[in-house]
Amino acid sequence: MGQGLSKGLYIRGKQCPKSLWLHKHRNELKDKVSGQQLAIFGAGTAVGELACNLFPGGVMIPYDGLSIQEQIALTKKSIEQGCDTIYEASFDHDGIFIKVDILHRNGEVWDLYEVKGSTKIKAVYKDDVALQLYVLNNNGLNISKVGLIHLDSGYTRSGDIEIDKLFSITDLTEIAKKKQDEVVNGVIELRNMLAEEMPETNIGSQCSEPYPCDFHGHCWQDVPKDSVFKLNGRGIDKFDYYHSGMQRMADLPLDKLNRTQRMQVEKHLNKGEHIDRDKITGFLDELWFPLVHLDFETFMAPVPLFDESRPYQQMPFQYSIHIQREKDGPIEHREYLAVPGSDPRPELIAGLLRDIPEDACVLTYYMTFENGRLSELARDFPAHADGLNNIIQHVRDLIIPFKKRWAYTWQQEGSSSIKKVLPAFVPDLSYKGMAIADGGMAMAAYHLMCAENDPKKLAEIRKNLLAYCHLDTEAMVRLLECL
Ligand code: SF4
C-alpha cells in the first residue's frame, strides 16, 4: 500500500501533482484560509445535510469523534444490520479513504449519491464519483447507480422548501464506469509522484481551476508585480509568454496585443494617461438631471431564504444613492440597509421608487449588474414592475468611458473596476483601510449580520456596510466630476 489518499487528495493531485506533493510534504506553506472561504465550506455542509432529506431515515456516520477505522467499522455494521440509507458512508481500499454522501439500498444493489451545492455539473465531479465507485466496487458492493445531487437553478421558493424540487439528480453511472481505468492509473501515478522529489510543475491555469489552489502564495511569490498576468483582456496566452521568458509587461511584443492591451503596456511603460475628450463629451451629453448615482449590495444563498427567490440568486439588501437634482445643485444622499431576518426586497423596492425621481438619469457603475437585479425585482414583484422597468429604461453606465479607454491612466493597471479607477483618478478617495472593501466582503457581512445577536456587533457591521456602499456612489460622483 502506498501513500494514503482520499477523495479530496485524489482531486487535488489531478488538478496539480505539485499541490498534492506540497500538501503531503510541506503543508506549512499553505495559504491561510479566509473567512469568506470558511463561509463557503459552511454553506456546502448545510446543502449536504438538506439533501439527506431526499432519502430520509438513514444512519449518519460522523467524522468528528471517530477514527477512520471506527467510521469504516460503523458503516460495515450498518450495512450488515440492514440499513437502507447511510449518510457519509465510509470505506477504504488500498489506502484510499472515501466518505459517500448518501449510500442507498436499492433491492439487492446500492445507489451512490454525491451531493454538490452547485447548480452546474463540473468535470471534476465526474472524477470524484469515479473514485468513489472504484472504492465501493473493491469493497464488494454492487453499485447500480451513481447520481450527482445538485441544486436546480430553476427552482423558485414558495413557502417551505420543497426538497425534491430544490435538487436535481444527474445520472453519472456510465461516466463513472468508463473512468475506472483512469482512476487505477491516476492513483498509481500520484503515489509514484509522492515517493519522488517535488515535481517541477510550472504555474498555470491549474492554479485556479477547477479550484483556487491554496499554495498560490508560495508558488507565485516570485512573479514580478508588473508581470504579464497584469495584462487585461484575452487573446494571448499569458502563461506561454511568462514561461518563455517574457515575464514582465515590458517584455511583451506590442504587435501581438489588441488596442486596449497595447495602451495598457504603453501607458505602464511611460507612466502616462490617455484622454479622448470628444468621446467623453459625447458620453456626458447623453446624461441629464436629475442625476442619480445608484449602487446595490447583494447576498447569495444556495438554498433560497425567501419566497420568490432561487438558488444563488443575487438578492439586493442595500443601496446607496447620491442625487443631484440640477446642474451645479447640491448632492443629496439616500440609503437603505435591510434588517436581517426578513426578505429585504419589498422595503428596498419601496425605497428605490421613493428615492429615485421618476424622470431621473440613473447612473450605475457596470449596469449589467444593477439592471440584472432591477429586472429580477420586477419579475419577482410584478406589482412594482412598471416603476422598476421605468428605472431600467433610464440607467446609464459610468464604466463606459473607463472601459472603452476614453479615460485611462497607467495606475488603473488595465482594469476598469471602480476599485482601480477611483484611486487612479481621485487619489484622495480610496477603499484602503475600509473594514468592508469589496462586494464579497459586503456579502459575507450580511450573512454575519443574520447570525449575530450582539447589538454592539450588529451596529458595527451595519456601520461598516453603510460606509462601504456610501463610498461606492460617492466614488461615482467624484469620477463623473473628473470627466
Ligand atoms: S499554485 Fe499552481 S503550481 Fe503551485 S501547487 Fe498550486 S496549482 Fe500547482
Coordinates of C-alpha atoms and ligand atoms in Angstrom, one line a residue:
M1 CA 0.0 0.0 0.0
G2 CA 1.4 3.4 -0.9
Q3 CA 0.7 6.9 0.4
G4 CA -2.8 7.3 1.9
L5 CA -5.2 9.1 -0.3
S6 CA -8.8 10.4 0.0
K7 CA -11.3 11.8 -2.5
G8 CA -10.1 15.3 -1.8
L9 CA -6.4 14.4 -2.2
Y10 CA -7.1 12.5 -5.4
I11 CA -8.9 15.5 -6.9
R12 CA -6.1 17.8 -5.6
G13 CA -3.5 15.6 -7.3
K14 CA -5.5 15.5 -10.6
Q15 CA -5.6 19.3 -10.6
C16 CA -1.9 19.7 -9.9
P17 CA 0.5 16.9 -8.7
K18 CA 2.8 19.5 -7.1
S19 CA -0.2 20.7 -4.9
L20 CA -0.6 17.2 -3.6
W21 CA 3.1 16.8 -3.0
L22 CA 3.2 20.1 -1.1
H23 CA 0.1 19.1 0.9
K24 CA 1.8 15.9 1.9
H25 CA 5.3 17.1 2.5
R26 CA 5.3 20.9 3.0
N27 CA 1.8 21.6 4.4
E28 CA 3.1 24.6 6.3
L29 CA 3.5 26.5 3.0
K30 CA -0.3 26.6 2.5
D31 CA -2.1 30.0 2.3
K32 CA -4.3 31.0 5.2
V33 CA -8.0 30.2 4.8
S34 CA -10.0 33.4 4.6
G35 CA -13.3 33.9 6.4
Q36 CA -15.0 34.0 3.1
Q37 CA -13.8 30.5 2.2
L38 CA -14.9 29.2 5.6
A39 CA -18.3 30.6 4.9
I40 CA -18.4 28.8 1.5
F41 CA -17.4 25.5 3.2
G42 CA -20.2 26.0 5.8
A43 CA -22.8 26.6 3.1
G44 CA -21.7 23.4 1.4
T45 CA -22.2 21.4 4.6
A46 CA -25.7 22.9 5.0
V47 CA -26.7 21.8 1.5
G48 CA -25.4 18.3 2.1
E49 CA -27.4 18.0 5.3
L50 CA -30.6 19.2 3.5
A51 CA -30.1 16.7 0.6
C52 CA -30.2 13.8 3.1
N53 CA -33.9 14.5 3.4
L54 CA -34.3 13.1 -0.2
F55 CA -33.6 9.7 1.5
P56 CA -34.9 10.2 5.0
G57 CA -34.4 7.9 7.9
G58 CA -30.8 6.9 7.2
V59 CA -27.9 6.4 9.6
M60 CA -25.2 9.1 9.8
I61 CA -21.6 8.0 10.1
P62 CA -20.0 11.0 11.8
Y63 CA -16.5 12.2 11.1
D64 CA -15.9 14.0 14.3
G65 CA -15.2 11.9 17.4
L66 CA -14.5 8.7 15.4
S67 CA -11.2 7.4 14.0
I68 CA -11.2 6.4 10.3
Q69 CA -11.2 2.8 11.2
E70 CA -14.2 3.3 13.6
Q71 CA -16.1 5.1 10.8
I72 CA -15.4 2.2 8.4
A73 CA -16.5 -0.3 11.0
L74 CA -19.7 1.5 11.8
T75 CA -20.5 1.7 8.1
K76 CA -20.0 -2.1 7.8
K77 CA -22.1 -2.8 10.8
S78 CA -24.9 -0.5 9.5
I79 CA -24.9 -2.5 6.2
E80 CA -24.9 -5.8 8.0
Q81 CA -27.8 -4.7 10.2
G82 CA -29.9 -4.0 7.0
C83 CA -29.8 -0.1 6.9
D84 CA -31.3 1.1 3.7
T85 CA -29.7 4.6 3.7
I86 CA -26.3 5.6 5.1
Y87 CA -25.1 9.2 5.1
E88 CA -21.3 9.8 5.0
A89 CA -20.8 6.0 4.5
S90 CA -17.1 5.4 5.0
F91 CA -14.9 2.9 3.1
D92 CA -11.3 2.3 2.2
H93 CA -9.5 0.3 -0.4
D94 CA -5.7 0.1 -0.8
G95 CA -5.2 3.1 1.4
I96 CA -7.8 5.2 -0.3
F97 CA -10.4 6.5 2.2
I98 CA -13.8 7.9 1.0
K99 CA -17.0 9.1 2.5
V100 CA -20.1 8.6 0.3
D101 CA -22.6 11.4 0.9
I102 CA -25.6 9.1 0.5
L103 CA -25.5 5.4 0.0
H104 CA -28.9 4.0 -0.6
R105 CA -30.0 0.3 -0.8
N106 CA -32.0 -0.4 -3.9
G107 CA -33.2 -4.0 -3.6
E108 CA -30.2 -6.3 -3.9
V109 CA -27.9 -3.4 -5.1
W110 CA -26.8 0.0 -3.9
D111 CA -27.1 3.5 -5.3
L112 CA -24.3 6.0 -4.7
Y113 CA -25.1 9.7 -4.4
E114 CA -22.7 12.6 -4.3
V115 CA -24.1 16.0 -3.2
K116 CA -22.8 19.3 -4.5
G117 CA -24.0 22.7 -3.6
S118 CA -23.6 23.9 -7.2
T119 CA -26.2 24.3 -9.9
K120 CA -23.8 23.1 -12.6
I121 CA -22.2 19.8 -13.3
K122 CA -18.4 20.4 -13.4
A123 CA -15.9 18.0 -15.0
V124 CA -14.2 17.5 -11.6
Y125 CA -17.3 15.9 -10.1
K126 CA -17.0 13.1 -12.6
D127 CA -13.5 12.2 -11.2
D128 CA -14.9 12.5 -7.7
V129 CA -17.7 9.9 -8.3
A130 CA -15.4 7.7 -10.4
L131 CA -13.0 7.3 -7.4
Q132 CA -16.0 6.5 -5.1
L133 CA -17.2 3.9 -7.5
Y134 CA -13.8 2.3 -7.6
V135 CA -13.5 2.0 -3.8
L136 CA -17.1 0.7 -3.4
N137 CA -16.6 -1.9 -6.2
N138 CA -13.5 -3.1 -4.4
N139 CA -15.4 -3.4 -1.2
G140 CA -17.7 -5.9 -2.9
L141 CA -20.7 -3.5 -3.1
N142 CA -22.8 -3.9 -6.2
I143 CA -23.5 -0.3 -7.4
S144 CA -26.3 0.1 -9.8
K145 CA -26.4 3.9 -10.0
V146 CA -24.1 6.8 -9.5
G147 CA -26.0 10.0 -9.1
L148 CA -25.0 13.6 -8.6
I149 CA -27.4 15.6 -6.5
H150 CA -27.1 19.3 -7.2
L151 CA -29.2 22.4 -6.9
D152 CA -31.7 23.2 -9.6
S153 CA -31.2 26.8 -10.7
G154 CA -34.8 26.9 -12.0
Y155 CA -36.3 26.2 -8.6
T156 CA -38.3 29.2 -7.1
R157 CA -39.1 29.0 -3.4
S158 CA -42.8 29.3 -2.5
G159 CA -43.4 28.6 1.2
D160 CA -41.5 25.7 2.8
I161 CA -38.5 24.4 0.8
E162 CA -39.6 21.5 -1.5
I163 CA -36.6 19.3 -1.3
D164 CA -37.4 17.3 -4.4
K165 CA -37.7 20.5 -6.5
L166 CA -34.7 22.2 -4.9
F167 CA -32.4 19.4 -6.0
S168 CA -31.9 17.7 -9.3
I169 CA -30.2 14.3 -9.7
T170 CA -28.0 13.7 -12.7
D171 CA -27.1 10.2 -13.6
L172 CA -23.3 9.8 -13.9
T173 CA -23.2 5.9 -13.8
E174 CA -21.8 5.3 -17.3
I175 CA -19.3 8.1 -17.0
A176 CA -18.1 6.8 -13.6
K177 CA -17.8 3.3 -15.0
K178 CA -15.8 4.5 -18.1
K179 CA -13.4 6.3 -15.8
Q180 CA -12.3 3.2 -13.8
D181 CA -9.1 2.6 -15.7
E182 CA -8.2 6.3 -15.4
V183 CA -8.7 6.0 -11.6
V184 CA -6.4 3.0 -11.3
N185 CA -3.7 4.6 -13.4
G186 CA -4.2 8.0 -11.7
V187 CA -3.7 6.5 -8.2
I188 CA -0.5 4.7 -9.3
E189 CA 0.9 7.9 -10.9
L190 CA 0.1 10.1 -7.9
R191 CA 1.7 7.6 -5.5
N192 CA 4.8 7.3 -7.6
M193 CA 5.0 11.1 -7.8
L194 CA 4.7 11.4 -4.0
A195 CA 7.6 9.0 -3.5
E196 CA 9.9 11.3 -5.5
E197 CA 11.3 14.8 -5.1
M198 CA 8.8 17.6 -5.6
P199 CA 7.6 17.8 -9.2
E200 CA 8.8 20.7 -11.3
T201 CA 5.3 22.0 -12.1
N202 CA 5.1 25.5 -13.6
I203 CA 2.4 27.9 -12.5
G204 CA -0.5 27.7 -15.0
S205 CA -4.3 27.8 -15.4
Q206 CA -4.5 24.8 -13.0
C207 CA -3.6 27.3 -10.1
S208 CA -7.2 28.5 -10.2
E209 CA -9.2 25.8 -12.0
P210 CA -11.2 23.9 -11.0
Y211 CA -10.4 25.2 -7.5
P212 CA -8.2 28.0 -6.3
C213 CA -5.0 26.3 -5.1
D214 CA -4.1 27.0 -1.5
F215 CA -0.3 27.1 -2.4
H216 CA -0.8 30.1 -4.6
G217 CA 1.1 32.4 -2.3
H218 CA 4.1 30.0 -2.3
C219 CA 4.3 29.2 -6.0
W220 CA 3.5 32.8 -7.2
Q221 CA 5.8 34.6 -4.8
D222 CA 8.5 35.3 -7.4
V223 CA 6.1 36.6 -10.0
P224 CA 7.0 40.3 -10.5
K225 CA 4.5 43.0 -9.7
D226 CA 4.3 44.2 -13.3
S227 CA 4.1 40.7 -14.7
V228 CA 2.2 39.7 -17.9
F229 CA -0.6 38.5 -15.7
K230 CA -1.5 42.1 -15.0
L231 CA -2.3 42.5 -18.7
N232 CA -6.1 42.7 -19.1
G233 CA -8.2 41.0 -21.7
R234 CA -8.0 37.8 -23.7
G235 CA -6.4 36.8 -26.9
I236 CA -2.9 35.9 -25.7
D237 CA -1.7 33.0 -23.6
K238 CA 0.0 34.8 -20.7
F239 CA 1.4 31.6 -19.2
D240 CA 3.0 30.9 -22.6
Y241 CA 4.7 34.3 -22.6
Y242 CA 5.7 34.0 -18.9
H243 CA 7.3 30.6 -19.3
S244 CA 9.1 31.6 -22.5
G245 CA 11.0 34.4 -20.5
M246 CA 8.7 37.3 -21.2
Q247 CA 7.7 37.7 -17.6
R248 CA 7.1 41.5 -17.4
M249 CA 4.7 43.6 -19.4
A250 CA 7.7 45.5 -20.7
D251 CA 8.8 42.2 -22.4
L252 CA 5.6 41.8 -24.5
P253 CA 5.6 42.2 -28.3
L254 CA 3.2 45.2 -28.8
D255 CA 2.2 43.9 -32.3
K256 CA 0.6 40.8 -30.8
L257 CA -1.7 42.8 -28.5
N258 CA -5.1 44.3 -29.1
R259 CA -5.7 48.1 -28.9
T260 CA -6.5 48.2 -25.2
Q261 CA -3.8 45.9 -24.2
R262 CA -1.3 47.9 -26.2
M263 CA -2.5 51.1 -24.5
Q264 CA -2.1 49.4 -21.1
V265 CA 1.5 48.4 -21.8
E266 CA 2.5 51.7 -23.4
K267 CA 1.0 53.8 -20.6
H268 CA 2.5 51.5 -18.0
L269 CA 6.0 52.0 -19.5
N270 CA 5.7 55.8 -19.8
K271 CA 3.5 56.3 -16.7
G272 CA 1.1 58.1 -19.0
E273 CA -2.6 58.6 -19.5
H274 CA -4.9 58.8 -22.4
I275 CA -7.9 61.1 -22.6
D276 CA -10.3 61.2 -25.6
R277 CA -12.1 64.5 -24.9
D278 CA -14.6 64.2 -27.8
K279 CA -15.8 60.7 -26.8
I280 CA -16.1 61.7 -23.2
T281 CA -18.1 64.8 -24.1
G282 CA -20.4 62.7 -26.2
F283 CA -20.9 60.4 -23.2
L284 CA -21.6 63.3 -20.9
D285 CA -24.0 64.9 -23.3
E286 CA -26.3 61.9 -23.0
L287 CA -26.8 62.3 -19.3
W288 CA -29.4 64.6 -17.8
F289 CA -30.7 65.9 -14.5
P290 CA -32.0 64.9 -12.0
L291 CA -28.9 62.6 -11.9
V292 CA -28.9 59.6 -9.6
H293 CA -25.9 57.5 -8.7
L294 CA -27.1 54.1 -7.7
D295 CA -25.3 51.1 -6.2
F296 CA -26.6 47.8 -4.8
E297 CA -25.1 45.3 -2.4
T298 CA -26.3 41.7 -2.7
F299 CA -26.1 38.4 -1.0
M300 CA -26.5 34.9 -2.4
A301 CA -27.6 31.7 -0.7
P302 CA -27.5 28.2 -2.2
V303 CA -30.9 27.4 -0.5
P304 CA -33.2 30.3 -1.2
L305 CA -34.0 32.1 2.1
F306 CA -37.2 33.8 1.0
D307 CA -40.2 33.2 -1.3
E308 CA -39.8 34.1 -4.9
S309 CA -36.1 33.6 -5.0
R310 CA -33.9 30.9 -6.5
P311 CA -30.6 29.1 -5.5
Y312 CA -27.7 31.6 -5.7
Q313 CA -30.0 34.5 -6.8
Q314 CA -28.2 37.8 -6.2
M315 CA -30.5 39.3 -3.6
P316 CA -30.2 43.1 -3.1
F317 CA -30.2 44.0 0.6
Q318 CA -28.7 47.5 0.5
Y319 CA -28.5 50.5 -1.8
S320 CA -26.8 53.9 -1.7
I321 CA -28.0 56.8 -3.9
H322 CA -26.4 60.2 -4.5
I323 CA -28.8 62.6 -6.2
Q324 CA -28.1 65.8 -7.9
R325 CA -31.4 67.4 -9.0
E326 CA -29.9 70.1 -11.2
K327 CA -26.6 71.2 -12.7
D328 CA -24.3 72.6 -10.0
G329 CA -27.0 71.8 -7.4
P330 CA -26.3 70.2 -4.1
I331 CA -25.8 66.5 -3.8
E332 CA -28.2 64.6 -1.5
H333 CA -27.7 61.1 -0.2
R334 CA -30.2 58.4 0.4
E335 CA -29.6 54.8 1.6
Y336 CA -31.3 51.6 2.6
L337 CA -29.9 48.7 4.6
A338 CA -32.1 45.7 5.4
V339 CA -32.6 44.4 8.9
P340 CA -31.7 40.8 8.8
G341 CA -34.3 38.1 9.3
S342 CA -36.9 39.0 6.6
D343 CA -36.9 39.5 2.9
P344 CA -35.2 42.8 2.2
R345 CA -36.7 43.3 -1.2
P346 CA -40.2 44.8 -0.5
E347 CA -38.7 47.6 1.6
L348 CA -35.8 48.0 -0.8
I349 CA -38.2 48.4 -3.8
A350 CA -40.4 50.9 -1.9
G351 CA -37.2 52.9 -1.1
L352 CA -36.0 52.9 -4.7
L353 CA -39.3 54.0 -6.0
R354 CA -39.5 56.8 -3.4
D355 CA -35.8 58.0 -3.6
I356 CA -35.3 57.9 -7.4
P357 CA -37.2 60.7 -9.2
E358 CA -39.4 59.2 -12.0
D359 CA -37.6 61.0 -14.8
A360 CA -34.1 60.8 -13.4
C361 CA -31.0 59.6 -15.3
V362 CA -29.8 56.7 -13.2
L363 CA -26.0 56.2 -13.3
T364 CA -24.6 52.9 -12.2
Y365 CA -21.0 51.5 -12.5
Y366 CA -21.4 48.3 -14.6
M367 CA -25.0 48.5 -15.4
T368 CA -25.3 44.8 -16.3
F369 CA -25.3 44.1 -12.5
E370 CA -27.7 46.8 -11.4
N371 CA -30.1 46.2 -14.3
G372 CA -30.0 42.4 -13.7
R373 CA -31.1 43.0 -10.1
L374 CA -33.8 45.5 -11.1
S375 CA -35.1 43.1 -13.7
E376 CA -35.3 40.3 -11.1
L377 CA -37.1 42.5 -8.7
A378 CA -39.6 43.4 -11.4
R379 CA -40.0 39.7 -12.2
D380 CA -40.4 38.6 -8.6
F381 CA -42.6 41.6 -7.5
P382 CA -44.8 42.2 -10.6
A383 CA -46.9 44.7 -8.7
H384 CA -43.9 47.1 -8.9
A385 CA -42.7 46.1 -12.4
D386 CA -43.8 49.3 -14.1
G387 CA -41.8 51.5 -11.6
L388 CA -38.8 49.2 -11.7
N389 CA -38.8 48.9 -15.5
N390 CA -39.0 52.7 -15.7
I391 CA -35.8 52.9 -13.7
I392 CA -34.2 50.3 -16.0
Q393 CA -35.1 52.5 -19.1
H394 CA -33.2 55.4 -17.5
V395 CA -30.0 53.5 -16.5
R396 CA -26.7 54.7 -18.0
D397 CA -23.3 53.2 -17.3
L398 CA -20.4 55.2 -15.9
I399 CA -18.0 52.4 -16.6
I400 CA -18.1 53.1 -20.3
P401 CA -15.5 55.9 -20.6
F402 CA -13.1 53.9 -18.5
K403 CA -13.8 50.5 -20.1
K404 CA -13.5 51.9 -23.6
R405 CA -10.3 53.6 -22.5
W406 CA -11.6 57.2 -23.4
A407 CA -10.2 58.0 -19.9
Y408 CA -7.2 55.8 -19.0
T409 CA -4.2 56.2 -16.7
W410 CA -1.4 53.8 -16.1
Q411 CA -2.4 53.4 -12.4
Q412 CA -5.6 51.5 -13.5
E413 CA -3.3 48.6 -14.5
G414 CA -5.6 47.7 -17.4
S415 CA -8.7 47.4 -15.2
S416 CA -11.9 49.4 -15.4
S417 CA -13.1 48.2 -12.0
I418 CA -14.1 51.1 -9.8
K419 CA -11.6 49.8 -7.1
K420 CA -8.8 50.5 -9.6
V421 CA -10.2 53.6 -11.4
L422 CA -11.1 55.5 -8.2
P423 CA -7.5 55.8 -6.7
A424 CA -6.1 56.5 -10.2
F425 CA -8.4 59.5 -10.9
V426 CA -9.4 60.5 -7.3
P427 CA -6.3 59.8 -5.2
D428 CA -7.9 61.4 -2.0
L429 CA -10.7 58.8 -2.0
S430 CA -10.0 55.2 -1.7
Y431 CA -11.2 51.8 -0.4
K432 CA -8.0 51.3 1.5
G433 CA -8.5 50.7 5.2
M434 CA -12.2 50.2 4.9
A435 CA -13.5 47.4 7.2
I436 CA -15.6 46.3 4.2
A437 CA -13.8 46.9 1.0
D438 CA -15.5 44.9 -1.7
G439 CA -18.7 43.3 -2.7
G440 CA -17.6 39.8 -1.5
M441 CA -16.9 41.2 2.0
A442 CA -20.3 43.0 2.0
M443 CA -22.0 39.7 1.1
A444 CA -20.2 38.0 4.0
A445 CA -21.1 40.8 6.3
Y446 CA -24.8 40.4 5.5
H447 CA -24.6 36.7 6.4
L448 CA -22.7 37.6 9.6
M449 CA -25.4 40.1 10.4
C450 CA -28.1 37.4 10.1
A451 CA -26.2 35.2 12.6
E452 CA -25.3 37.9 15.1
N453 CA -27.3 38.7 18.2
D454 CA -25.0 41.1 20.0
P455 CA -26.4 44.6 19.4
K456 CA -23.0 46.2 19.6
K457 CA -21.5 43.9 17.0
L458 CA -24.6 44.3 14.8
A459 CA -24.3 48.1 15.0
E460 CA -20.7 47.8 13.9
I461 CA -21.5 45.6 10.9
R462 CA -24.2 48.0 9.9
K463 CA -21.9 51.0 10.2
N464 CA -19.3 49.3 8.0
L465 CA -21.8 48.2 5.4
L466 CA -23.3 51.7 5.2
A467 CA -19.8 53.3 4.9
Y468 CA -18.8 50.9 2.1
C469 CA -21.9 51.3 0.0
H470 CA -21.9 55.1 0.5
L471 CA -18.3 55.2 -0.8
D472 CA -19.3 53.3 -3.9
T473 CA -21.8 56.1 -5.0
E474 CA -19.6 58.9 -3.7
A475 CA -16.8 57.4 -5.8
M476 CA -19.1 57.7 -8.8
V477 CA -19.9 61.3 -8.1
R478 CA -16.2 62.1 -7.9
L479 CA -15.4 60.1 -11.0
L480 CA -18.1 61.9 -13.0
E481 CA -16.6 65.2 -11.9
C482 CA -13.3 64.1 -13.2
L483 CA -14.6 63.5 -16.7
Ligands
SF4_1 S1 -0.1 27.2 -7.1 FE1 -0.3 26.2 -9.1 S2 1.6 25.2 -9.5 FE2 1.6 25.7 -7.3 S3 0.8 23.9 -6.4 FE3 -0.9 25.1 -6.7 S4 -1.7 24.6 -8.7 FE4 0.3 23.7 -8.6

